[in-house]
Short mmCIF file of C-alpha atoms in Angstrom, two decimals:
data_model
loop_
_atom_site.label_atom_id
_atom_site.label_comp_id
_atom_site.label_asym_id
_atom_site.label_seq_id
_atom_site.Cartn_x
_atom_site.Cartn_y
_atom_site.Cartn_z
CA UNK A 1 -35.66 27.43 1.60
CA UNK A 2 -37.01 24.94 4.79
CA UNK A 3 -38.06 25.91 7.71
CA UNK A 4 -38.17 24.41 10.94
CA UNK A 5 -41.01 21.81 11.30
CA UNK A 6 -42.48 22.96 14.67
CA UNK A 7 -45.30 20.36 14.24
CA UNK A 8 -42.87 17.70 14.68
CA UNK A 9 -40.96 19.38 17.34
CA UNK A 10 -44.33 19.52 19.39
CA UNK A 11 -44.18 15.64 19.27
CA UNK A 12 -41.01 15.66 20.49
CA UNK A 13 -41.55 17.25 23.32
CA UNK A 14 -44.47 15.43 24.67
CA UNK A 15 -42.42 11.77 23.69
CA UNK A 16 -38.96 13.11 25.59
CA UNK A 17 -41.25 14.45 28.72
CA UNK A 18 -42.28 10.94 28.66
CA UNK A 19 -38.90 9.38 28.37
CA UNK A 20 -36.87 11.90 30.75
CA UNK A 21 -38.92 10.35 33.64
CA UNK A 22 -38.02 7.03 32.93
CA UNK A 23 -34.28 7.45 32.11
CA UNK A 24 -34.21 9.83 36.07
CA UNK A 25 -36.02 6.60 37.65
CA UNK A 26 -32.33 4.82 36.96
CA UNK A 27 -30.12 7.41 38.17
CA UNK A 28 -31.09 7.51 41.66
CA UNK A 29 -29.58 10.68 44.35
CA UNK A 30 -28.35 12.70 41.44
CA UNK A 31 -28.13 15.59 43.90
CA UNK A 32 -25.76 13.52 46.33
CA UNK A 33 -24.02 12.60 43.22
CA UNK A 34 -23.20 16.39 42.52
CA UNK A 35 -22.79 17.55 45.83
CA UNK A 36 -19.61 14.82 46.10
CA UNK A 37 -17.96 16.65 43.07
CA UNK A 38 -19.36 13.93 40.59
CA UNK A 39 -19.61 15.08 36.87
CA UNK A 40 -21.67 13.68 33.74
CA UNK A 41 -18.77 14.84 31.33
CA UNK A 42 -16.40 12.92 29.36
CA UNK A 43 -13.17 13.54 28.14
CA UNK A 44 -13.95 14.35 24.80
CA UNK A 45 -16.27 17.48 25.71
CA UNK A 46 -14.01 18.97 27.97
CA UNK A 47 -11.23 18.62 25.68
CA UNK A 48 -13.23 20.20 22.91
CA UNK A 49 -14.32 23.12 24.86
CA UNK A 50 -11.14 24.33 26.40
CA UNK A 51 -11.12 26.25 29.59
CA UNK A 52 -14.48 27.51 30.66
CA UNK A 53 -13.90 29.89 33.96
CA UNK A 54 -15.74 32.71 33.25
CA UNK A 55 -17.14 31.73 30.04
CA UNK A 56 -20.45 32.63 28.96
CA UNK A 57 -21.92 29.33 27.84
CA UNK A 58 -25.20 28.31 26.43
CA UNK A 59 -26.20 24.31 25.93
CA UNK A 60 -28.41 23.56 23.45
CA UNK A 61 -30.88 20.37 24.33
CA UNK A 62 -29.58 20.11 28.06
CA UNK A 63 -31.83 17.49 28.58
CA UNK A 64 -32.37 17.58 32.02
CA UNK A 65 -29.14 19.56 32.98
CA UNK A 66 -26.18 16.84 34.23
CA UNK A 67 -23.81 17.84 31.50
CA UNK A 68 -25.06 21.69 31.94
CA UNK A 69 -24.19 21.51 35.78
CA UNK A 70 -20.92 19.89 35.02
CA UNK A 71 -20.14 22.85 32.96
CA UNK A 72 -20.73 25.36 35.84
CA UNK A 73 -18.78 23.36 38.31
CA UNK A 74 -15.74 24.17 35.76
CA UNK A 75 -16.60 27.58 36.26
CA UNK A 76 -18.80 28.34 33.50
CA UNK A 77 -21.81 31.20 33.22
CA UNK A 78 -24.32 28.75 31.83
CA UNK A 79 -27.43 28.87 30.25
CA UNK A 80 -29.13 25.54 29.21
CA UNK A 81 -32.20 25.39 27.04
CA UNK A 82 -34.24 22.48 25.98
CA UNK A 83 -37.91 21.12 24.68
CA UNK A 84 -38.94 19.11 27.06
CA UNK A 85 -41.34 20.77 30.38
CA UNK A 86 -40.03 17.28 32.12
CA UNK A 87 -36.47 17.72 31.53
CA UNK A 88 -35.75 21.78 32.16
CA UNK A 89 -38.06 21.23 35.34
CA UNK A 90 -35.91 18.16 36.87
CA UNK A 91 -32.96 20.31 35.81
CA UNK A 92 -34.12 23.19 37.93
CA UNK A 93 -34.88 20.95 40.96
CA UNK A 94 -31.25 19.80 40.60
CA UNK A 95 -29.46 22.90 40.58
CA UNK A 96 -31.54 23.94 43.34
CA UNK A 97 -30.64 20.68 45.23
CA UNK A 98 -27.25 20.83 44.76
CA UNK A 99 -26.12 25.09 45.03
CA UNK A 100 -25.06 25.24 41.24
CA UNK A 101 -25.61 28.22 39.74
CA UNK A 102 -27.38 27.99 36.37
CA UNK A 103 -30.48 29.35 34.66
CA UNK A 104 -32.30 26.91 32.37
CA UNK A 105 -34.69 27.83 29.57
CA UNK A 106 -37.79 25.24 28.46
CA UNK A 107 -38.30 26.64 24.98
CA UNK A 108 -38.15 24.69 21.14
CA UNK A 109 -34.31 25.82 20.51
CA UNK A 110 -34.96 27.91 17.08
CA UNK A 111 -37.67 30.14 19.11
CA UNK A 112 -35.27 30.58 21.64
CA UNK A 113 -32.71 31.63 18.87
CA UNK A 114 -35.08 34.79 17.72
CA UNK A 115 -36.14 35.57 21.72
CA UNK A 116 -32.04 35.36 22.42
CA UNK A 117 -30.79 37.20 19.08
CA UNK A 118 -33.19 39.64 19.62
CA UNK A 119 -32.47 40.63 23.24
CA UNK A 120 -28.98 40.82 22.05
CA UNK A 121 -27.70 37.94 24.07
CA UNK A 122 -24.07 36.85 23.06
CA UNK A 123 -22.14 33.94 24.43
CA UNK A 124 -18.40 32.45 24.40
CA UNK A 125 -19.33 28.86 23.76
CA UNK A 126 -22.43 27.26 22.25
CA UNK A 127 -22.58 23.85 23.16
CA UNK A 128 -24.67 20.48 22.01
CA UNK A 129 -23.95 16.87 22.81
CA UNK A 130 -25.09 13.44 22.41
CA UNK A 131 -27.67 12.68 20.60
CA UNK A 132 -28.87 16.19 19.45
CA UNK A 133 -28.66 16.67 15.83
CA UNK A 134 -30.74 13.88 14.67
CA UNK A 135 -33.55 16.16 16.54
CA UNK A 136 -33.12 19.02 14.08
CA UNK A 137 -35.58 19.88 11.33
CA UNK A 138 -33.97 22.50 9.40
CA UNK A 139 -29.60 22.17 9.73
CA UNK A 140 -29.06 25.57 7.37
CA UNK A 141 -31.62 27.85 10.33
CA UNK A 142 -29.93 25.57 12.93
CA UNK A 143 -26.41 27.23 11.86
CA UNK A 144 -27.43 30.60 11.62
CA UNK A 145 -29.41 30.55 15.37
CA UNK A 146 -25.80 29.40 16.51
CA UNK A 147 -23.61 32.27 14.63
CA UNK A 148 -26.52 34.82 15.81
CA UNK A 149 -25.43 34.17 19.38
CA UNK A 150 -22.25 33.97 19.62
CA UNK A 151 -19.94 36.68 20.09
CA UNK A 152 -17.08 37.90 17.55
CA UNK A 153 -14.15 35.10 18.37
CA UNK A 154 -16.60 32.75 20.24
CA UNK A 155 -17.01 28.82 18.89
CA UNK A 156 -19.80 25.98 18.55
CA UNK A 157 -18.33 22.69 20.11
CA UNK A 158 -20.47 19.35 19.24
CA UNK A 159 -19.68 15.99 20.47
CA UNK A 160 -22.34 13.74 18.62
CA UNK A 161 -22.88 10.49 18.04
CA UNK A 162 -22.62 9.41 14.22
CA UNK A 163 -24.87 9.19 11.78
CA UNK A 164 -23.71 5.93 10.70
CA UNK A 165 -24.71 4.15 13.65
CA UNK A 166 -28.36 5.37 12.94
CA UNK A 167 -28.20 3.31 9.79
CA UNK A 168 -28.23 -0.09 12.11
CA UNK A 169 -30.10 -1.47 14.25
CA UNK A 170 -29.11 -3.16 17.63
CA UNK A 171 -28.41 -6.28 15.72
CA UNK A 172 -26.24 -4.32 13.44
CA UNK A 173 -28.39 -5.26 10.46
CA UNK A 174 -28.58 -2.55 7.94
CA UNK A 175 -31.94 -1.03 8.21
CA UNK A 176 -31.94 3.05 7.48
CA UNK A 177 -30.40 5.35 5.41
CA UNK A 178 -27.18 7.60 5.72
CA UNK A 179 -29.34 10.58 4.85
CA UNK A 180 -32.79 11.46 4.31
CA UNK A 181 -33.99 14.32 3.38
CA UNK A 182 -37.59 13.06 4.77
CA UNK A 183 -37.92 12.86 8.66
CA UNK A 184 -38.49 9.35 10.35
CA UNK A 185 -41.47 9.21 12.39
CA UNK A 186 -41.81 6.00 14.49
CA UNK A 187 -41.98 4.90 17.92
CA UNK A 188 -40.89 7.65 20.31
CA UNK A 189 -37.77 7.84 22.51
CA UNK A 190 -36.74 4.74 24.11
CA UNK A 191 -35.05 3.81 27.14
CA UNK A 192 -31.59 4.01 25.95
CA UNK A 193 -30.22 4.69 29.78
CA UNK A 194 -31.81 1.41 31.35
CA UNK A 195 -30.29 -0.49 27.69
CA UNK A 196 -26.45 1.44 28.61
CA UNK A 197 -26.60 0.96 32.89
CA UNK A 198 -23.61 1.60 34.58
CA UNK A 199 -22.19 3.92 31.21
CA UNK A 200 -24.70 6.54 31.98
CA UNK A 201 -24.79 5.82 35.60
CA UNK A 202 -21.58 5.61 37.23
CA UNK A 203 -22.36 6.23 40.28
CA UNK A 204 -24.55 3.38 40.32
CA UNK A 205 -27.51 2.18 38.26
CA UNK A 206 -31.29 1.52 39.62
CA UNK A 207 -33.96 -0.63 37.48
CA UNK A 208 -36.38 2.53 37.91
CA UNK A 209 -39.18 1.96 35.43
CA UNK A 210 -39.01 -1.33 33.57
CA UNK A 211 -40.64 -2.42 30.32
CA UNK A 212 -40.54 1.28 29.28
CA UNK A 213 -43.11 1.61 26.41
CA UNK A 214 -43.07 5.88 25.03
CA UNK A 215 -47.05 6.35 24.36
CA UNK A 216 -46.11 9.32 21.99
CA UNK A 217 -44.23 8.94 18.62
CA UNK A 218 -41.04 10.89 17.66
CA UNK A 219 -39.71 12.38 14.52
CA UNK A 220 -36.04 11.93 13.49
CA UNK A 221 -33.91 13.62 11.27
CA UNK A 222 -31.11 11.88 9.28
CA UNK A 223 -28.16 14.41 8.70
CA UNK A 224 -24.70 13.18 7.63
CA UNK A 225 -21.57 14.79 9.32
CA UNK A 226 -21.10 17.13 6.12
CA UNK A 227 -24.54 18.82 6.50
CA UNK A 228 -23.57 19.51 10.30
CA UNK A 229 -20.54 21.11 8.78
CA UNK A 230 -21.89 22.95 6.21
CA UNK A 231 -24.79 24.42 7.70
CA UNK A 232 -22.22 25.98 9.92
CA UNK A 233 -19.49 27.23 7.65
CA UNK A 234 -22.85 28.33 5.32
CA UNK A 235 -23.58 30.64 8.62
CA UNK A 236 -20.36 31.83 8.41
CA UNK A 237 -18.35 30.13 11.27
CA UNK A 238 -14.79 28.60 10.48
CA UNK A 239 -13.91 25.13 10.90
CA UNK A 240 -11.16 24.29 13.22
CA UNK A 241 -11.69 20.65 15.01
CA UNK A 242 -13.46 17.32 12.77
CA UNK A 243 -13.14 13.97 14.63
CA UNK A 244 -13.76 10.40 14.40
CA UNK A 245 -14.20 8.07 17.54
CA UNK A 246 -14.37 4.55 17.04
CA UNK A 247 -16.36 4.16 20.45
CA UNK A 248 -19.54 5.62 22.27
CA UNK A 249 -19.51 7.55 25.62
CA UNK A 250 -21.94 5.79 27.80
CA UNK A 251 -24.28 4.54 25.63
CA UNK A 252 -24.55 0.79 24.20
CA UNK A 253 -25.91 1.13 20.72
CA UNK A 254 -25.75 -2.37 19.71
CA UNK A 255 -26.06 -5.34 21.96
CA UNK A 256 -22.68 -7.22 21.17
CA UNK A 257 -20.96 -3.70 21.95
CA UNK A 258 -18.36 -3.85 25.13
CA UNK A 259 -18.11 -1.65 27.68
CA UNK A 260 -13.92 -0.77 28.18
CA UNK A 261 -12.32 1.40 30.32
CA UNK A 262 -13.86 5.47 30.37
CA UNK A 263 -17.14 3.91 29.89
CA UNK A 264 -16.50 3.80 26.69
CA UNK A 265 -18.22 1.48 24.55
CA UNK A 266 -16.83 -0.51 21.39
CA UNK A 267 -18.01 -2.95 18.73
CA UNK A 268 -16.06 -6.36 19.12
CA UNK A 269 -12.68 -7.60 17.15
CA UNK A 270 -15.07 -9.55 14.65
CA UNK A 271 -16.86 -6.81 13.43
CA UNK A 272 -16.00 -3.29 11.47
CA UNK A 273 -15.04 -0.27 13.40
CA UNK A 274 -17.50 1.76 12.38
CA UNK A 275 -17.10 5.62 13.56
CA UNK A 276 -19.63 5.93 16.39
CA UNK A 277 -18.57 9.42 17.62
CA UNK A 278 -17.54 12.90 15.63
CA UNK A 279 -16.73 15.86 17.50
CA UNK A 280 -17.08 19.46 15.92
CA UNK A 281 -15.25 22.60 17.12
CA UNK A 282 -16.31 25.91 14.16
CA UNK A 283 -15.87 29.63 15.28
CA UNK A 284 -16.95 32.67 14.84
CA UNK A 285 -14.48 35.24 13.10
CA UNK A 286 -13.79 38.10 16.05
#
């Protein structure tokens, strides 16, 4: 059986506190933003998660908590935990800044799995979005930290990018694999909100830090969309909701991609449609 490769989680951390302060140099008054009623969610997210007043709520890799406050404002009891000392601390300085109540957690997520499962925390919802799974080192303990917190009846929603457009590069020239069950370790996270402007900054994009250059390297995990789904029907959660999208919420993955309407981005007429979202919805039997 794996285990979790903590080692290579530790580089993550120190390569996306490096990146989180580039990507908030672009995004300017995020408090104003929030304080006006603005949220970071799309459609497809909101959809997928259903109602949420009075939900208990916990989002996996918050990042540095827009999505997370977005889910409070719809009147969720949220808890948002993530790697990065950079990103939970902005997050905190934002919900202060704008009165949202939520509690945020810095802590590698499959520690915070034992710490939660063994205070006996339980939640509605367990949430993860966006450029989260390719982080994982071990899928199989992944799904059971997930079933161990939620509550009889309560469901894992996922809105991901897809693991096919990790196979290209911004050219679209073929250039990794579907899977691998070796991690990737290379050049640590980019800059991928000054590459999308205005699709992860609506409310209006700054050139913040230019030239961005990560001094730390990452690790990256290549799992298809059927390990996502069977590491969590091997934990024992049922499948209910498997989706394709054909475009990418906010972020420009290749360079010929076009921004439409929803800041939604797609590949031109000339080229294949290549899935570049999957959403997820599996539950826990009550």
């Amino acid at each position: 059986m794996s285990s979790p490769r903590r080692d290579l989680h530790e580089l993550n951390r120190r390569s996306w506190n490096e990146a989180t302060r580039a990507h908030n140099s672009h995004k300017g008054d995020q408090a104003a933003f929030f304080r006006a009623g603005g949220s970071t969610l799309f459609p497809e997210e909101v959809d997928l998660l259903g109602p949420l007043e009075g939900k208990r709520l916990v989002h996996l890799q918050c990042n540095a908590g827009q999505d997370t406050l977005s889910l409070a404002r719809l009147g969720a009891d949220v808890t948002g935990v993530d790697i990065s000392d950079e990103a939970i601390a902005f997050a905190r300085r934002l919900a202060a800044e704008t009165g949202i109540p939520a509690r945020f957690v810095r802590a590698d997520i499959y520690d915070w799995f034992e710490e939660a499962a063994a205070r006996g925390e339980q939640y509605d919802l367990v949430f993860s979005s966006y450029g989260a799974v390719c982080w994982l080192s071990d899928l199989a303990a992944w799904g059971r930290g997930i079933a161990g917190v939620l509550a009889p009846g309560g469901a894992f929603a996922l809105v991901e990018f897809h693991p096919v457009v990790g196979m290209y590069d911004d050219q679209l020239r073929l250039t990794w694999p579907y899977r691998d069950p070796e991690p990737f370790i290379g050049p640590g996270v980019g800059d991928y909100v000054a590459a999308s402007g205005e699709g992860l900054v609506p409310w209006g994009f700054e050139p913040g830090v230019t030239g961005f250059e990560n001094p730390h390297a990452g690790a990256e995990f290549a799992h298809g969309t059927s390990d996502v789904i069977m590491a969590l029907i091997g934990a024992g959660l049922v499948l209910e909701v498997f989706r394709e999208y054909e475009y990418a919420n906010g972020c420009r993955f290749f360079e010929r991609a076009e921004m439409r309407e929803g800041r939604r981005f797609y590949l031109p007429a000339d080229t294949p449609a290549i899935p570049q979202m999957y959403a997820v919805r599996a539950r826990k039997p009550a």
